[in-house]
mmCIF file of C-alpha atoms in Angstrom:
data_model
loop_
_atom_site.group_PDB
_atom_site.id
_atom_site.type_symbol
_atom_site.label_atom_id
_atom_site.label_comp_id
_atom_site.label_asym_id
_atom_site.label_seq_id
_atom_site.Cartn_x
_atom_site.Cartn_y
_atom_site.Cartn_z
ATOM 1 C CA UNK A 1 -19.998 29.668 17.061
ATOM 2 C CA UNK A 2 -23.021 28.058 14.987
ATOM 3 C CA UNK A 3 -21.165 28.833 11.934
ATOM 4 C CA UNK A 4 -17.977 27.195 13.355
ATOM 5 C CA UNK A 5 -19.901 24.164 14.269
ATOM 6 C CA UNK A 6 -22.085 24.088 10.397
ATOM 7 C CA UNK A 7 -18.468 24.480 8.883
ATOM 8 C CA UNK A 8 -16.869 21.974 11.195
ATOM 9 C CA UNK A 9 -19.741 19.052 10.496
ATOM 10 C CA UNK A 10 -19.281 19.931 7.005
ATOM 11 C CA UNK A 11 -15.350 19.081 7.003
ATOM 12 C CA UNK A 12 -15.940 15.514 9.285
ATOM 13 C CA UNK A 13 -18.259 14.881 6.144
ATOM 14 C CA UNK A 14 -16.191 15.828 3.525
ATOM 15 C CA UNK A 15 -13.418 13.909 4.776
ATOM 16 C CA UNK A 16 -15.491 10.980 6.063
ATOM 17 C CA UNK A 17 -16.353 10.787 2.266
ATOM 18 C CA UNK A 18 -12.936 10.747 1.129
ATOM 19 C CA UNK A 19 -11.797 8.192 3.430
ATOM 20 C CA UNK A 20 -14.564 6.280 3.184
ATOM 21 C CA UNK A 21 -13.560 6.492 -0.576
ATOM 22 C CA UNK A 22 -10.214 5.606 -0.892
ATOM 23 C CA UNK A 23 -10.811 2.658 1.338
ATOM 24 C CA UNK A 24 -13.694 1.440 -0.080
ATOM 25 C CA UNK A 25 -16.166 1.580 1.927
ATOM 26 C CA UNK A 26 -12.971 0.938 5.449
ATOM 27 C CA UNK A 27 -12.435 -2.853 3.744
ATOM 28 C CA UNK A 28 -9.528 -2.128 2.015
ATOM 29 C CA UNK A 29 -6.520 -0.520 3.403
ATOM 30 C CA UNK A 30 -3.663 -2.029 0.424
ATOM 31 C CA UNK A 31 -3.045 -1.862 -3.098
ATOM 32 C CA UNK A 32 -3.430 -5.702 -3.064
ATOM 33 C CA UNK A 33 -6.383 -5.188 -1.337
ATOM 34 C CA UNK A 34 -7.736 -2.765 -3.508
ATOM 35 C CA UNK A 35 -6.612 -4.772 -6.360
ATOM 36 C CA UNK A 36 -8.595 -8.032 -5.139
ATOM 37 C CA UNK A 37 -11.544 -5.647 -4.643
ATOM 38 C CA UNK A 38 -11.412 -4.605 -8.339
ATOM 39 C CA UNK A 39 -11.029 -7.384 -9.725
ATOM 40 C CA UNK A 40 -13.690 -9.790 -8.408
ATOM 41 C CA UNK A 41 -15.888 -6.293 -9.075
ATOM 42 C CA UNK A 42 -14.958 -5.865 -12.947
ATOM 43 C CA UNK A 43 -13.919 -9.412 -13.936
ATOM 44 C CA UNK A 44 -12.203 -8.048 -16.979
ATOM 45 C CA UNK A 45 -11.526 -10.340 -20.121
ATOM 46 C CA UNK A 46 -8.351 -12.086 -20.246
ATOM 47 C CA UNK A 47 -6.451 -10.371 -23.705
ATOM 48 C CA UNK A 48 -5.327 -13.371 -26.213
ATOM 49 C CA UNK A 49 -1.752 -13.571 -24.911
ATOM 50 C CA UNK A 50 0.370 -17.090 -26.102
ATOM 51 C CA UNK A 51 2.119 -18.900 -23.678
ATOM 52 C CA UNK A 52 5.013 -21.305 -24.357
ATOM 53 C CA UNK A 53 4.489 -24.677 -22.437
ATOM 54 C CA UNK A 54 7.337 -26.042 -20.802
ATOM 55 C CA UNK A 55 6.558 -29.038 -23.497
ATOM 56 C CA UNK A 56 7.560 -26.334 -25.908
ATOM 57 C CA UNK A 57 4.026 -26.167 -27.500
ATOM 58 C CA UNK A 58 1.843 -22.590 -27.675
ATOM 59 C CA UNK A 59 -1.263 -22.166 -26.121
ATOM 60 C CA UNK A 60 -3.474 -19.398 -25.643
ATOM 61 C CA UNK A 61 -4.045 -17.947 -21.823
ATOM 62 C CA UNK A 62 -7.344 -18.373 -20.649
ATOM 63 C CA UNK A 63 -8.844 -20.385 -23.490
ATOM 64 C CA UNK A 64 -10.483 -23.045 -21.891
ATOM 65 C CA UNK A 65 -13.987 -22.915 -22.937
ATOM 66 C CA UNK A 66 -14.995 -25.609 -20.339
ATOM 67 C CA UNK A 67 -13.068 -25.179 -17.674
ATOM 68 C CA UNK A 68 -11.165 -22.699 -14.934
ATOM 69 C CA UNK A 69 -7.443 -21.380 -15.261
ATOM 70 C CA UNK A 70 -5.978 -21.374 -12.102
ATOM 71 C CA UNK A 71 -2.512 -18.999 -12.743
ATOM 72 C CA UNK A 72 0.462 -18.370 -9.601
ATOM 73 C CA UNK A 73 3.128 -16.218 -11.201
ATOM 74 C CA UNK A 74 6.693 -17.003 -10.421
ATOM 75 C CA UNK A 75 10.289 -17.002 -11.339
ATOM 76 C CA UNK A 76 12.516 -20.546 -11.315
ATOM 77 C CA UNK A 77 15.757 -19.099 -10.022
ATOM 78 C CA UNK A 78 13.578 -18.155 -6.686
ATOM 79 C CA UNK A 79 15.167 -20.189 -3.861
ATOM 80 C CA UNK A 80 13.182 -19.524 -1.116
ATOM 81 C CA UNK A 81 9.711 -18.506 -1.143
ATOM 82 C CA UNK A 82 8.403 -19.350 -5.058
ATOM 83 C CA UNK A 83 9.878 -22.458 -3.709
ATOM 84 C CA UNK A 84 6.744 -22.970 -1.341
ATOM 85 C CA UNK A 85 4.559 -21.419 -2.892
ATOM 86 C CA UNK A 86 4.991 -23.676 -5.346
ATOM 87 C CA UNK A 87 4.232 -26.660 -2.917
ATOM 88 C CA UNK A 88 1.537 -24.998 -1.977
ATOM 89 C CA UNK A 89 0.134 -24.771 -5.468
ATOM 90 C CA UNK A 90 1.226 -28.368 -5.560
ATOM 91 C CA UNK A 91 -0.776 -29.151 -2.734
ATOM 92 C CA UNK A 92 -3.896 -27.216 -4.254
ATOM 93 C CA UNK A 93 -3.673 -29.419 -7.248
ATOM 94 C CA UNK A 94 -3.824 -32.489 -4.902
ATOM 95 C CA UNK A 95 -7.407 -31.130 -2.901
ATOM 96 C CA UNK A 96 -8.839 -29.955 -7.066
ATOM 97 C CA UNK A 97 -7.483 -33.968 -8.169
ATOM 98 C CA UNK A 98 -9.532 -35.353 -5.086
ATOM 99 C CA UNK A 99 -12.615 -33.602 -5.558
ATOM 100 C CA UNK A 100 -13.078 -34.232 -9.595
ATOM 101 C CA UNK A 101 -12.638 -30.510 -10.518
ATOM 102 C CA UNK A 102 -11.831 -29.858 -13.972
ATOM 103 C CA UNK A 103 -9.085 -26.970 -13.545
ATOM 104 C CA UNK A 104 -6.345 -25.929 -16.005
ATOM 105 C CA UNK A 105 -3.515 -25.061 -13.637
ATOM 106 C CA UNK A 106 0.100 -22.693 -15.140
ATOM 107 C CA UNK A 107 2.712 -21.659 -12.708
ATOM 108 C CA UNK A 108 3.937 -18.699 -15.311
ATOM 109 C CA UNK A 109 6.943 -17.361 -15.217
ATOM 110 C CA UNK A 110 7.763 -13.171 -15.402
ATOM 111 C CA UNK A 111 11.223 -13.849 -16.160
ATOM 112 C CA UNK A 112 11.146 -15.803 -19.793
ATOM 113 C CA UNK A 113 14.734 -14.716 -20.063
ATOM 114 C CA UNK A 114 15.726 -16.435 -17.723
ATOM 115 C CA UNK A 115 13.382 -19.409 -17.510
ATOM 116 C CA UNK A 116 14.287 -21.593 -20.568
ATOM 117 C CA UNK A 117 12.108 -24.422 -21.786
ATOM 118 C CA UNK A 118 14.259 -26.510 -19.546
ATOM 119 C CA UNK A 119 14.374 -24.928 -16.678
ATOM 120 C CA UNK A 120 10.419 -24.400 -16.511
ATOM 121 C CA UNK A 121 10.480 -28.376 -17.076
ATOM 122 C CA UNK A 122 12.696 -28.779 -14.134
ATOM 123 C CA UNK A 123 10.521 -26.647 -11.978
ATOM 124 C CA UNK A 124 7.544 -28.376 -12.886
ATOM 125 C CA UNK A 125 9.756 -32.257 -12.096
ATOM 126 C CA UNK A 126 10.266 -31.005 -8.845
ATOM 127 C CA UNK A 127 6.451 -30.341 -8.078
ATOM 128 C CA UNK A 128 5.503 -33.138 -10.011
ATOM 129 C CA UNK A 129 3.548 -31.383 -12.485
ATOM 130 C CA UNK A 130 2.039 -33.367 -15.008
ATOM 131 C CA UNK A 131 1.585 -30.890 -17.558
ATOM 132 C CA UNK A 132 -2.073 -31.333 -18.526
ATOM 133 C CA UNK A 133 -3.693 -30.483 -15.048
ATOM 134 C CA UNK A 134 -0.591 -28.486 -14.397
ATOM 135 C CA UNK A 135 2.000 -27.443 -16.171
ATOM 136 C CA UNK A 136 4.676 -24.660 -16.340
ATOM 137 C CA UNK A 137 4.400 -21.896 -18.991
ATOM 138 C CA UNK A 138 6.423 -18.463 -19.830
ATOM 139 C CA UNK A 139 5.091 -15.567 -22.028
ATOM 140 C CA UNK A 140 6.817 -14.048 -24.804
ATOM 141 C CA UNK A 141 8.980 -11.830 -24.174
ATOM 142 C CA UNK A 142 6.839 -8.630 -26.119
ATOM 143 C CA UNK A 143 3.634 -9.871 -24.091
ATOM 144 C CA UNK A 144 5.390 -9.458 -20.385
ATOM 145 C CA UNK A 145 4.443 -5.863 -19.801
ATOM 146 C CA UNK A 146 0.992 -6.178 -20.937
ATOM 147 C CA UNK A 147 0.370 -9.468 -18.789
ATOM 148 C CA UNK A 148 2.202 -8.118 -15.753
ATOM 149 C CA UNK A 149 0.097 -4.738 -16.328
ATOM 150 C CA UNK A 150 -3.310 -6.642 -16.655
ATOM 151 C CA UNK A 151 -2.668 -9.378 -13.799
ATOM 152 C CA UNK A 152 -1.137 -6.373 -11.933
ATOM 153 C CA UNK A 153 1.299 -8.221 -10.913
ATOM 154 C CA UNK A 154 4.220 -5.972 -9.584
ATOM 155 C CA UNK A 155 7.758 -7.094 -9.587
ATOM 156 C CA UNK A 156 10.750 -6.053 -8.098
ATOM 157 C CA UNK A 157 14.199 -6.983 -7.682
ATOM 158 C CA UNK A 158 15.452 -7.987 -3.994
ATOM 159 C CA UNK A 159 19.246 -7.118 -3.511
ATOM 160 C CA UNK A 160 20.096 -10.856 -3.656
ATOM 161 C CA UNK A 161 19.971 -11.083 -7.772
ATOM 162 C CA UNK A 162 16.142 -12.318 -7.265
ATOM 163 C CA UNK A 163 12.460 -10.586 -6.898
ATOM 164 C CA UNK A 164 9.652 -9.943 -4.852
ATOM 165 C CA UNK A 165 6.324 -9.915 -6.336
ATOM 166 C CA UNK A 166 2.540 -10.476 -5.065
ATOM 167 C CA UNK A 167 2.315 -13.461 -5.297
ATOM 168 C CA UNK A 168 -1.388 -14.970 -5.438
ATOM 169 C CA UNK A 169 -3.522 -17.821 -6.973
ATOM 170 C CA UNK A 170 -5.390 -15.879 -9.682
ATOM 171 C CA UNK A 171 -8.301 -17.481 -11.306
ATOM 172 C CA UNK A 172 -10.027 -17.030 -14.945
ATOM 173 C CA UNK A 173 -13.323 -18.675 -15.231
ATOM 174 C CA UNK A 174 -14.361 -20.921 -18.182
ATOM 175 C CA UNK A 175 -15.739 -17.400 -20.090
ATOM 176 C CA UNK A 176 -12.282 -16.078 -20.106
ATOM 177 C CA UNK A 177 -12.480 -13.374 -17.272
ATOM 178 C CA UNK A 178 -10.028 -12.995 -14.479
ATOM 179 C CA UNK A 179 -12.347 -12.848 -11.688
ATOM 180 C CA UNK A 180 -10.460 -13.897 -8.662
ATOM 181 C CA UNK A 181 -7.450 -13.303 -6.430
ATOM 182 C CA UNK A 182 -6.171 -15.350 -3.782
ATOM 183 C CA UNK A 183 -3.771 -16.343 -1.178
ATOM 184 C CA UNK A 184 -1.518 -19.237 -2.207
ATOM 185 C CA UNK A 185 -2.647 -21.273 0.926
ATOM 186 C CA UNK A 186 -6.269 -20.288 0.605
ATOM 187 C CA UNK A 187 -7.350 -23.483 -0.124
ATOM 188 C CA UNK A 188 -10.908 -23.764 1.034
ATOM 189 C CA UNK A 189 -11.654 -20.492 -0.791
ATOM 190 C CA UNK A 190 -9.897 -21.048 -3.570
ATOM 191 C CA UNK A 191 -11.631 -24.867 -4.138
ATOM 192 C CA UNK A 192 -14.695 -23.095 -3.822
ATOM 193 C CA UNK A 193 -14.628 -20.334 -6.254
ATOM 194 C CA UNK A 194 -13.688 -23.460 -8.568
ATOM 195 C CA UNK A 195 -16.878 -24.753 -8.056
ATOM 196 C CA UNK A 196 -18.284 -21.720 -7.816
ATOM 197 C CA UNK A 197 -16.867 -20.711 -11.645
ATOM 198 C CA UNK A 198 -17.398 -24.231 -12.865
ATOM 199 C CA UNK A 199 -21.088 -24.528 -12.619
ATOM 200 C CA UNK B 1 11.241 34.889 3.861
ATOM 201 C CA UNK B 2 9.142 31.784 5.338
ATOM 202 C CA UNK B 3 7.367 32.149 1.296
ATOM 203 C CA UNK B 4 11.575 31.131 0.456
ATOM 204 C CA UNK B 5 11.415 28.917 3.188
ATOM 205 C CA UNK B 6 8.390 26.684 2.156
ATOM 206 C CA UNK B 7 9.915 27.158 -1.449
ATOM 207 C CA UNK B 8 12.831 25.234 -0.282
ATOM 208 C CA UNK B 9 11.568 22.382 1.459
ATOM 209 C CA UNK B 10 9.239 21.707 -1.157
ATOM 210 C CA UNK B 11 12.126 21.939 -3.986
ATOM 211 C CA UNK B 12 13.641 19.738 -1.500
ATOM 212 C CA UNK B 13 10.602 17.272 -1.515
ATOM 213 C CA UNK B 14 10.738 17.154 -5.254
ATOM 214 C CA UNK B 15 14.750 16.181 -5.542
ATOM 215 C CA UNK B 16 13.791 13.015 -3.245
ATOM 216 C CA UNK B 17 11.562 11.935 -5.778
ATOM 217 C CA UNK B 18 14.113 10.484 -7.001
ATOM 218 C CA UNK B 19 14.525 7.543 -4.197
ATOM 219 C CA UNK B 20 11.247 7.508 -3.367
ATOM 220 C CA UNK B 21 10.550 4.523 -5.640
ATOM 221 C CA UNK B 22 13.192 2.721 -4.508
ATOM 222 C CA UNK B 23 12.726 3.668 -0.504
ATOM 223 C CA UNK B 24 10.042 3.496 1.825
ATOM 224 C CA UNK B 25 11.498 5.288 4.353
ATOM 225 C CA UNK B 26 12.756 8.157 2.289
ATOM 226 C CA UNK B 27 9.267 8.361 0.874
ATOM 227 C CA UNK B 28 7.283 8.185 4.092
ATOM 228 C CA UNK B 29 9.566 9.746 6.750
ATOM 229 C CA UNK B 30 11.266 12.621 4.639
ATOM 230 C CA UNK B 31 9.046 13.302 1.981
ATOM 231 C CA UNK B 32 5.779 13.808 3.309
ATOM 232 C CA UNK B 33 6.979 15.619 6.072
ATOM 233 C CA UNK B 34 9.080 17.964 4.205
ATOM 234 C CA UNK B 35 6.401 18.598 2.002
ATOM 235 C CA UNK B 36 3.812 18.876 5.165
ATOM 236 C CA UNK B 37 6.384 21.318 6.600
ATOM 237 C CA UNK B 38 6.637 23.193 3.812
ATOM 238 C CA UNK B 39 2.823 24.185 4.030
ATOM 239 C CA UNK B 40 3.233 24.004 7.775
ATOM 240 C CA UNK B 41 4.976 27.528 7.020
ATOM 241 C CA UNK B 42 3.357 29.080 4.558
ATOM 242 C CA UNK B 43 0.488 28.854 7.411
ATOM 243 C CA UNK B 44 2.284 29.899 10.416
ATOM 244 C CA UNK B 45 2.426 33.798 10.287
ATOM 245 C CA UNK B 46 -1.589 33.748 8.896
ATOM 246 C CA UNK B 47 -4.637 34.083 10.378
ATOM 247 C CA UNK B 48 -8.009 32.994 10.425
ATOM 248 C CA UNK B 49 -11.549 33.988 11.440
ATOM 249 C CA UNK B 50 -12.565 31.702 14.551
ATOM 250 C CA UNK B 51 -15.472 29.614 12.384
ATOM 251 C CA UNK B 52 -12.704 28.391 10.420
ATOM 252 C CA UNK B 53 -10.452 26.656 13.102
ATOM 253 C CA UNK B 54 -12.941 23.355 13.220
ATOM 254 C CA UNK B 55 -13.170 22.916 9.475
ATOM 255 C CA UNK B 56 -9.466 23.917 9.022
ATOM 256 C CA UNK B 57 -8.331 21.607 11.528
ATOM 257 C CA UNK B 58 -10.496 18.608 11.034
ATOM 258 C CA UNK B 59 -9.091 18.667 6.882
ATOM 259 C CA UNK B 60 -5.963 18.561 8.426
ATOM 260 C CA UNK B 61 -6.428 15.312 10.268
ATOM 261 C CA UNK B 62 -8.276 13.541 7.359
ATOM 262 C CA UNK B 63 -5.824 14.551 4.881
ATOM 263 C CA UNK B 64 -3.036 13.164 7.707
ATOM 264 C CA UNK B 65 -5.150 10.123 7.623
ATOM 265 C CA UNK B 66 -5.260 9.626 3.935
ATOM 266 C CA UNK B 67 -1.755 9.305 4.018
ATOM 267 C CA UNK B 68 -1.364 7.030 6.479
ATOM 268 C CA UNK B 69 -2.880 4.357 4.710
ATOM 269 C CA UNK B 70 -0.669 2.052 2.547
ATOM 270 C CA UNK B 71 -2.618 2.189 -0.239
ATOM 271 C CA UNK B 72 -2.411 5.600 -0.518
ATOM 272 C CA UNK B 73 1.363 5.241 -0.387
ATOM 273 C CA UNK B 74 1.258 2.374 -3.120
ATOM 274 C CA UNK B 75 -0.663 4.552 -5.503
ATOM 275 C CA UNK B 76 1.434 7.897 -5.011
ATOM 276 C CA UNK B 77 4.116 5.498 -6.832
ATOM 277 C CA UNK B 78 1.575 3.718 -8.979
ATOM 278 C CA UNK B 79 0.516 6.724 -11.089
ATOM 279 C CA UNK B 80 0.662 9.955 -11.847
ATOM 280 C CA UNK B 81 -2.284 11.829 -10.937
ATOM 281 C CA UNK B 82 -1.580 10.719 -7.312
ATOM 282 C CA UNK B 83 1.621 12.074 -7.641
ATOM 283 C CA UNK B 84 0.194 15.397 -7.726
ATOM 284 C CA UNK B 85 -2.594 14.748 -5.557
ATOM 285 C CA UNK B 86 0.651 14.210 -3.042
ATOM 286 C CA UNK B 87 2.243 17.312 -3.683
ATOM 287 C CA UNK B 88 -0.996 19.449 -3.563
ATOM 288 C CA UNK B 89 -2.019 17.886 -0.511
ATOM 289 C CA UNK B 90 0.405 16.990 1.586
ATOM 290 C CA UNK B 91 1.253 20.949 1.995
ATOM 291 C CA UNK B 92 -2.243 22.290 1.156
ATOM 292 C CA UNK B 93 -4.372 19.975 2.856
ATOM 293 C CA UNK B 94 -2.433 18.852 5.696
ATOM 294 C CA UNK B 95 0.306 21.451 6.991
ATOM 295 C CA UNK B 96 -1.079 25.111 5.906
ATOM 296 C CA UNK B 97 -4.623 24.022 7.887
ATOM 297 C CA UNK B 98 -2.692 23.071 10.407
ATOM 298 C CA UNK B 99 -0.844 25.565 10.926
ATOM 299 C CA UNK B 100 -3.752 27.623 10.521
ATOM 300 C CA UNK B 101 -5.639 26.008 13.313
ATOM 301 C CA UNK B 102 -3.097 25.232 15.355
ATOM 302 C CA UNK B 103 -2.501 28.358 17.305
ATOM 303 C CA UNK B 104 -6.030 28.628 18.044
ATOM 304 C CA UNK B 105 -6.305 25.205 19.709
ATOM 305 C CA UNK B 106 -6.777 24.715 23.317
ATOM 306 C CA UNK B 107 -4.015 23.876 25.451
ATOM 307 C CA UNK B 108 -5.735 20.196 26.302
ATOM 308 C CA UNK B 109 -6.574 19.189 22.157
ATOM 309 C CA UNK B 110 -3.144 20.211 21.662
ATOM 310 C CA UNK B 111 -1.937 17.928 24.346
ATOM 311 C CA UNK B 112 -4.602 15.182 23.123
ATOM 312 C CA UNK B 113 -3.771 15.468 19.448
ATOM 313 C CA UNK B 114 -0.007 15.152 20.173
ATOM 314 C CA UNK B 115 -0.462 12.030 22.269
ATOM 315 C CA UNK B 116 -3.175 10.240 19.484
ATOM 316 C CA UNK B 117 0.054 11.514 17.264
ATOM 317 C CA UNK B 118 2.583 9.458 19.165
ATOM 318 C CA UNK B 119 0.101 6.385 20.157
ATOM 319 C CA UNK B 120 -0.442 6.057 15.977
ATOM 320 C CA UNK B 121 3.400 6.147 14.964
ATOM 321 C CA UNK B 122 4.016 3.672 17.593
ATOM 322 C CA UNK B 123 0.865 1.704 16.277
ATOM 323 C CA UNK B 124 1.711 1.807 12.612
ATOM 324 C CA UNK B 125 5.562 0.813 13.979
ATOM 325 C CA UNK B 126 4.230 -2.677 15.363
ATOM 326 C CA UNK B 127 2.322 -3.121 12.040
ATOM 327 C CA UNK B 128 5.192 -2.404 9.868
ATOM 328 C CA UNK B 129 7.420 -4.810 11.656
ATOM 329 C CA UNK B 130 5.210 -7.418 12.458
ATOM 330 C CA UNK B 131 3.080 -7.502 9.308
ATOM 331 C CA UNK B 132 3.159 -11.243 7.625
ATOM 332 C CA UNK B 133 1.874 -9.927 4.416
ATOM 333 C CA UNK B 134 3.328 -7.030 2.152
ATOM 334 C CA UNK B 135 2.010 -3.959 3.012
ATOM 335 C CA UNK B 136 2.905 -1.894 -0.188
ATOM 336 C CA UNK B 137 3.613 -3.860 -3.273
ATOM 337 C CA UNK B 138 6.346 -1.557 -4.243
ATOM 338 C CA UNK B 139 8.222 -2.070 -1.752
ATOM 339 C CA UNK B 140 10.499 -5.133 -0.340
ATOM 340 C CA UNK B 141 9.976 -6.993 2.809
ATOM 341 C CA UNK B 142 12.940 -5.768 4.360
ATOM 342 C CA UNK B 143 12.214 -2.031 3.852
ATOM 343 C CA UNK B 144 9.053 -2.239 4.935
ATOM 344 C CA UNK B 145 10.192 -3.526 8.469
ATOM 345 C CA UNK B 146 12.897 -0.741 8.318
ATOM 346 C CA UNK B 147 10.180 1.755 7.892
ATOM 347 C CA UNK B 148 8.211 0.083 10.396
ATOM 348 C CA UNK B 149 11.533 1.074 12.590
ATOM 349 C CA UNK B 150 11.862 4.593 11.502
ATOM 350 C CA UNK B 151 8.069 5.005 12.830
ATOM 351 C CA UNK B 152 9.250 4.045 16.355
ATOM 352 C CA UNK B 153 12.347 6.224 15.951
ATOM 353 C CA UNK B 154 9.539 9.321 14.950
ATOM 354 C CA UNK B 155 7.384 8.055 17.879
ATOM 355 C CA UNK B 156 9.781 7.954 20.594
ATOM 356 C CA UNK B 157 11.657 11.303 18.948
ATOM 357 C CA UNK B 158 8.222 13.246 19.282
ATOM 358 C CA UNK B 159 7.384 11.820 22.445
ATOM 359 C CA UNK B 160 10.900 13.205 23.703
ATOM 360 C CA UNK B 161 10.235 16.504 21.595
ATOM 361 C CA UNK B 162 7.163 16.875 23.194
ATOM 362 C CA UNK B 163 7.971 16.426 26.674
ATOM 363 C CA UNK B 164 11.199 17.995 27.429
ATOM 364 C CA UNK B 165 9.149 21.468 27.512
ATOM 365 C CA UNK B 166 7.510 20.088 30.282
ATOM 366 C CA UNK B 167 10.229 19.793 32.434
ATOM 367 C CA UNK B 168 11.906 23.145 31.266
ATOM 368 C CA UNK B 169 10.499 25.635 29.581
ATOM 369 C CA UNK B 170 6.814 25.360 30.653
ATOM 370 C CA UNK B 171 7.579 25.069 34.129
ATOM 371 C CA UNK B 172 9.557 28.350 34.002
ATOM 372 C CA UNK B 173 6.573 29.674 32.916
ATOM 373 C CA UNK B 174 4.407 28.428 35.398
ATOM 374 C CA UNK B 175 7.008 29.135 38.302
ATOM 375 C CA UNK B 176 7.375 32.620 37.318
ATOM 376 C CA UNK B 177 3.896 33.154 36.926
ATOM 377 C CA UNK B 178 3.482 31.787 40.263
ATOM 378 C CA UNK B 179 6.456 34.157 41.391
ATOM 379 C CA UNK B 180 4.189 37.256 40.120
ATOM 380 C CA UNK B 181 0.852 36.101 42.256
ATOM 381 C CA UNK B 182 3.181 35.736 45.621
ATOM 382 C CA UNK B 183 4.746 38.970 44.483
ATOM 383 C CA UNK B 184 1.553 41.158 43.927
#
């Protein structure tokens, strides 16, 4: 019976442990969750990846000595939800504008096949994106893997020709680490890791 | 022949790897169990001292739990060394103990683990289908409410399982036994 009992508190540890483990601590239950978790934890540096602007010039990700890189990954051909997020992100750049934040903000696209210089430029005319707070960038094509991998950004196709990905704000401070991930309409939070990252 | 018989439904387990990836519900609801069932009977026919029923059974339930969580599902697709976590554990940690344990366990824990069994399907249902984030980010929208579905489909198919010997079998039992106290 004592035995029972020693062997029995034993197991509630051991598996208290583990679950206690693979949820970190009960605060994360999701791979996004898990993934926001990490990230803000290990702030890993951003590798020198090139972006094509939708101007058509190069520029390297997350080189912005003085300032933050705001990213939202997203596809142009999307016609419903990219659609708002992309107000949204529109919207974010509005609230940054208003309070003097110096902010690099891309809407990147996963699918550079698809998403010619021209039709990033179109997406970025319909949310009014200037291109120098904001502007609307794809990778090259050899890079996508590697980006997706270290954003972990994961795509898949929908049965509709389109994709679902996790879609978040993801920020990269002025030292070149990706240190944040957020909700596309967490605008208090997000302004304030800004300020946060700026100082 | 149950050793051929777990053999199977774990070979079994292994072919639907191959829509796993692409299904929730596949993954989830015929998967796991199949590969839980396959330990389930490896267990059965065995038996255990009695200082080994707690521990046995309690693994059981965490390793249940583990499994449960959507991150856990996420990451069985995500990489490998999950992958075999989820094939050691699923029949090792979670159906053999069980099995193990079960036929030791009183009448009323049975009764109490099979309702917390039925409550949580029907909990993790509502999730599934009302959720307005992604739960797994390899999976769609869509199949994540389906799954959400089959949940309520396993909850009200247990609860159904579980209760028609109630109102057959068991009372048989209990008549007849009554029967034999009138009798002697």
């Amino acid at each position: 019976m004592r035995k029972g009992l020693f062997l029995t508190m034993a197991a509630v540890l051991f598996g208290s442990a583990g679950l206690a483990w693979s949820t970190d601590g009960l605060r994360v239950f999701t791979a996004e969750g898990a993934r926001r978790m990490e990230i803000a934890r290990e702030q890993p540096q951003v590798p020198g990846m090139v972006l094509q602007t939708m101007s058509g010039d190069l520029e390297k990700l997350g080189n912005q000595p003085d300032k933050v890189t705001l990213i939202e990954f997203i596809y142009t051909t999307c016609p419903t939800i990219c659609q708002s997020s992309g107000g949204e992100f529109a919207h974010l750049r509005d609230l940054l504008v208003e309070k003097d934040l110096p902010v690099r903000m891309m809407s990147v696209s996963f699918d550079p096949v698809a998403d010619t210089l021209e039709a990033l430029a179109d997406y970025g005319a319909l949310h009014e994106a200037d291109g120098q707070y904001w502007t609307v960038a794809r990778p090259q094509l050899p890079d996508l893997t590697e980006m997706l991998d270290f954003f972990r950004v994961t795509v898949i196709p929908d049965n509709w020709g389109g994709y679902q990905h996790n879609i978040a704000v993801l920020l990269i401070n002025p030292e070149g680490r990706f240190s944040g991930v957020f909700n596309t309409d967490a605008y208090k939070e997000i302004t304030e890791a800004v300020e946060r990252a700026s100082r | 022949m149950t050793i051929v018989l777990a053999a199977g439904l774990f070979a079994l387990a292994a072919i639907t790897q191959i829509w796993v990836a692409a299904d929730p519900v596949i993954h989830v609801l015929v998967q796991f169990p199949l590969l839980g069932l396959s330990g389930y009977l490896l267990g059965r026919d065995r038996f255990i001292p009695g200082h080994w029923v707690g521990p046995a059974l309690t693994l059981a339930i965490f390793f249940f739990l583990f499994w449960m969580l959507p991150r856990s599902v996420d990451e069985a697709l995500a990489n490998w060394q999950m992958h075999v976590v989820k094939f050691i554990t699923l029949p090792l940690g979670t159906g053999l103990p069980l099995a193990l344990s079960w036929k030791y366990l009183p009448p009323v824990l049975k009764g109490f683990l099979k309702a917390q069994c039925i409550t949580m399907f029907g909990v993790l249902g509502f999730l599934y289908t009302h959720a307005p984030v992604r739960i797994c980010n390899s999976y769609l929208v869509d199949d994540q409410i389906r799954l959400g579905y089959g949940f309520f489909y396993v909850a009200c198919g247990l609860s159904i399982f579980w209760t028609i010997p109630v109102f057959t079998g068991r009372q048989t039992q209990v008549r007849r036994a009554l029967q034999g106290t009138h009798l002697s």
